[in-house]
Amino acid sequence: MKGFDGYEAAFVNFRLMAGDVWSRAQAVKTLATLK
């Protein structure tokens, strides 16, 4: 696809994931509410 750089997209995705890291307590609380 013209104009799309997979390498740059990988960095953008990494930044999005790394920008919101949950603590263990937050993850447990969030997952418990999904049950």
PDB file of N, CA and C in Angstrom:
ATOM      1  N   MET A   1       0.844  -1.176   0.000  1.00  0.00           N
ATOM      2  CA  MET A   1       0.000   0.000   0.000  1.00  0.00           C
ATOM      3  C   MET A   1       0.887   1.236   0.000  1.00  0.00           C
ATOM      4  N   LYS A   2       0.592   2.106  -0.908  1.00  0.00           N
ATOM      5  CA  LYS A   2       1.400   3.317  -1.030  1.00  0.00           C
ATOM      6  C   LYS A   2       1.223   4.234   0.179  1.00  0.00           C
ATOM      7  N   GLY A   3       2.317   4.769   0.653  1.00  0.00           N
ATOM      8  CA  GLY A   3       2.261   5.737   1.738  1.00  0.00           C
ATOM      9  C   GLY A   3       2.198   5.138   3.139  1.00  0.00           C
ATOM     10  N   PHE A   4       2.186   3.822   3.234  1.00  0.00           N
ATOM     11  CA  PHE A   4       2.134   3.179   4.544  1.00  0.00           C
ATOM     12  C   PHE A   4       3.458   2.491   4.828  1.00  0.00           C
ATOM     13  N   ASP A   5       4.022   2.792   5.989  1.00  0.00           N
ATOM     14  CA  ASP A   5       5.309   2.235   6.384  1.00  0.00           C
ATOM     15  C   ASP A   5       5.084   1.291   7.566  1.00  0.00           C
ATOM     16  N   GLY A   6       5.242  -0.002   7.342  1.00  0.00           N
ATOM     17  CA  GLY A   6       5.005  -0.992   8.385  1.00  0.00           C
ATOM     18  C   GLY A   6       5.912  -0.817   9.587  1.00  0.00           C
ATOM     19  N   TYR A   7       7.145  -0.401   9.347  1.00  0.00           N
ATOM     20  CA  TYR A   7       8.098  -0.201  10.440  1.00  0.00           C
ATOM     21  C   TYR A   7       7.618   0.925  11.355  1.00  0.00           C
ATOM     22  N   GLU A   8       7.176   2.017  10.751  1.00  0.00           N
ATOM     23  CA  GLU A   8       6.667   3.148  11.534  1.00  0.00           C
ATOM     24  C   GLU A   8       5.381   2.760  12.261  1.00  0.00           C
ATOM     25  N   ALA A   9       4.534   1.989  11.611  1.00  0.00           N
ATOM     26  CA  ALA A   9       3.285   1.549  12.240  1.00  0.00           C
ATOM     27  C   ALA A   9       3.569   0.701  13.478  1.00  0.00           C
ATOM     28  N   ALA A  10       4.602  -0.126  13.417  1.00  0.00           N
ATOM     29  CA  ALA A  10       4.962  -0.955  14.568  1.00  0.00           C
ATOM     30  C   ALA A  10       5.371  -0.085  15.749  1.00  0.00           C
ATOM     31  N   PHE A  11       6.106   0.983  15.494  1.00  0.00           N
ATOM     32  CA  PHE A  11       6.504   1.885  16.579  1.00  0.00           C
ATOM     33  C   PHE A  11       5.301   2.611  17.164  1.00  0.00           C
ATOM     34  N   VAL A  12       4.366   3.020  16.315  1.00  0.00           N
ATOM     35  CA  VAL A  12       3.160   3.693  16.799  1.00  0.00           C
ATOM     36  C   VAL A  12       2.370   2.744  17.690  1.00  0.00           C
ATOM     37  N   ASN A  13       2.193   1.505  17.255  1.00  0.00           N
ATOM     38  CA  ASN A  13       1.465   0.524  18.054  1.00  0.00           C
ATOM     39  C   ASN A  13       2.164   0.273  19.385  1.00  0.00           C
ATOM     40  N   PHE A  14       3.488   0.180  19.369  1.00  0.00           N
ATOM     41  CA  PHE A  14       4.231  -0.039  20.610  1.00  0.00           C
ATOM     42  C   PHE A  14       4.029   1.127  21.569  1.00  0.00           C
ATOM     43  N   ARG A  15       4.078   2.355  21.040  1.00  0.00           N
ATOM     44  CA  ARG A  15       3.890   3.533  21.890  1.00  0.00           C
ATOM     45  C   ARG A  15       2.503   3.539  22.512  1.00  0.00           C
ATOM     46  N   LEU A  16       1.496   3.126  21.744  1.00  0.00           N
ATOM     47  CA  LEU A  16       0.136   3.091  22.281  1.00  0.00           C
ATOM     48  C   LEU A  16       0.014   2.070  23.403  1.00  0.00           C
ATOM     49  N   MET A  17       0.608   0.905  23.223  1.00  0.00           N
ATOM     50  CA  MET A  17       0.534  -0.138  24.252  1.00  0.00           C
ATOM     51  C   MET A  17       1.367   0.231  25.472  1.00  0.00           C
ATOM     52  N   ALA A  18       2.555   0.754  25.246  1.00  0.00           N
ATOM     53  CA  ALA A  18       3.459   1.065  26.352  1.00  0.00           C
ATOM     54  C   ALA A  18       2.989   2.290  27.133  1.00  0.00           C
ATOM     55  N   GLY A  19       2.168   3.111  26.518  1.00  0.00           N
ATOM     56  CA  GLY A  19       1.699   4.330  27.164  1.00  0.00           C
ATOM     57  C   GLY A  19       0.673   4.078  28.255  1.00  0.00           C
ATOM     58  N   ASP A  20       0.082   2.903  28.273  1.00  0.00           N
ATOM     59  CA  ASP A  20      -0.952   2.609  29.258  1.00  0.00           C
ATOM     60  C   ASP A  20      -0.664   1.253  29.893  1.00  0.00           C
ATOM     61  N   VAL A  21       0.263   1.238  30.813  1.00  0.00           N
ATOM     62  CA  VAL A  21       0.639  -0.006  31.486  1.00  0.00           C
ATOM     63  C   VAL A  21      -0.105  -0.072  32.813  1.00  0.00           C
ATOM     64  N   TRP A  22      -0.872  -1.146  32.983  1.00  0.00           N
ATOM     65  CA  TRP A  22      -1.645  -1.316  34.207  1.00  0.00           C
ATOM     66  C   TRP A  22      -0.801  -1.916  35.316  1.00  0.00           C
ATOM     67  N   SER A  23      -1.123  -1.526  36.533  1.00  0.00           N
ATOM     68  CA  SER A  23      -0.528  -2.201  37.686  1.00  0.00           C
ATOM     69  C   SER A  23      -1.249  -3.538  37.855  1.00  0.00           C
ATOM     70  N   ARG A  24      -0.675  -4.416  38.646  1.00  0.00           N
ATOM     71  CA  ARG A  24      -1.304  -5.724  38.884  1.00  0.00           C
ATOM     72  C   ARG A  24      -2.677  -5.539  39.515  1.00  0.00           C
ATOM     73  N   ALA A  25      -2.767  -4.636  40.483  1.00  0.00           N
ATOM     74  CA  ALA A  25      -4.034  -4.403  41.180  1.00  0.00           C
ATOM     75  C   ALA A  25      -5.101  -3.878  40.219  1.00  0.00           C
ATOM     76  N   GLN A  26      -4.719  -2.984  39.349  1.00  0.00           N
ATOM     77  CA  GLN A  26      -5.670  -2.430  38.382  1.00  0.00           C
ATOM     78  C   GLN A  26      -6.146  -3.507  37.415  1.00  0.00           C
ATOM     79  N   ALA A  27      -5.234  -4.365  36.972  1.00  0.00           N
ATOM     80  CA  ALA A  27      -5.600  -5.445  36.053  1.00  0.00           C
ATOM     81  C   ALA A  27      -6.557  -6.422  36.727  1.00  0.00           C
ATOM     82  N   VAL A  28      -6.273  -6.803  37.972  1.00  0.00           N
ATOM     83  CA  VAL A  28      -7.137  -7.739  38.703  1.00  0.00           C
ATOM     84  C   VAL A  28      -8.522  -7.129  38.896  1.00  0.00           C
ATOM     85  N   LYS A  29      -8.570  -5.865  39.277  1.00  0.00           N
ATOM     86  CA  LYS A  29      -9.853  -5.186  39.499  1.00  0.00           C
ATOM     87  C   LYS A  29     -10.660  -5.115  38.204  1.00  0.00           C
ATOM     88  N   THR A  30     -10.015  -4.753  37.112  1.00  0.00           N
ATOM     89  CA  THR A  30     -10.701  -4.636  35.828  1.00  0.00           C
ATOM     90  C   THR A  30     -11.204  -5.984  35.340  1.00  0.00           C
ATOM     91  N   LEU A  31     -10.378  -7.006  35.449  1.00  0.00           N
ATOM     92  CA  LEU A  31     -10.783  -8.339  35.002  1.00  0.00           C
ATOM     93  C   LEU A  31     -11.899  -8.906  35.880  1.00  0.00           C
ATOM     94  N   ALA A  32     -11.891  -8.586  37.160  1.00  0.00           N
ATOM     95  CA  ALA A  32     -12.936  -9.071  38.067  1.00  0.00           C
ATOM     96  C   ALA A  32     -14.292  -8.468  37.712  1.00  0.00           C
ATOM     97  N   THR A  33     -14.298  -7.238  37.229  1.00  0.00           N
ATOM     98  CA  THR A  33     -15.569  -6.600  36.861  1.00  0.00           C
ATOM     99  C   THR A  33     -16.139  -7.177  35.571  1.00  0.00           C
ATOM    100  N   LEU A  34     -15.326  -7.857  34.797  1.00  0.00           N
ATOM    101  CA  LEU A  34     -15.789  -8.437  33.534  1.00  0.00           C
ATOM    102  C   LEU A  34     -16.502  -9.765  33.721  1.00  0.00           C
ATOM    103  N   LYS A  35     -16.360 -10.364  34.884  1.00  0.00           N
ATOM    104  CA  LYS A  35     -16.976 -11.682  35.131  1.00  0.00           C
ATOM    105  C   LYS A  35     -18.465 -11.580  35.269  1.00  0.00           C
TER     106      LYS A  35
END
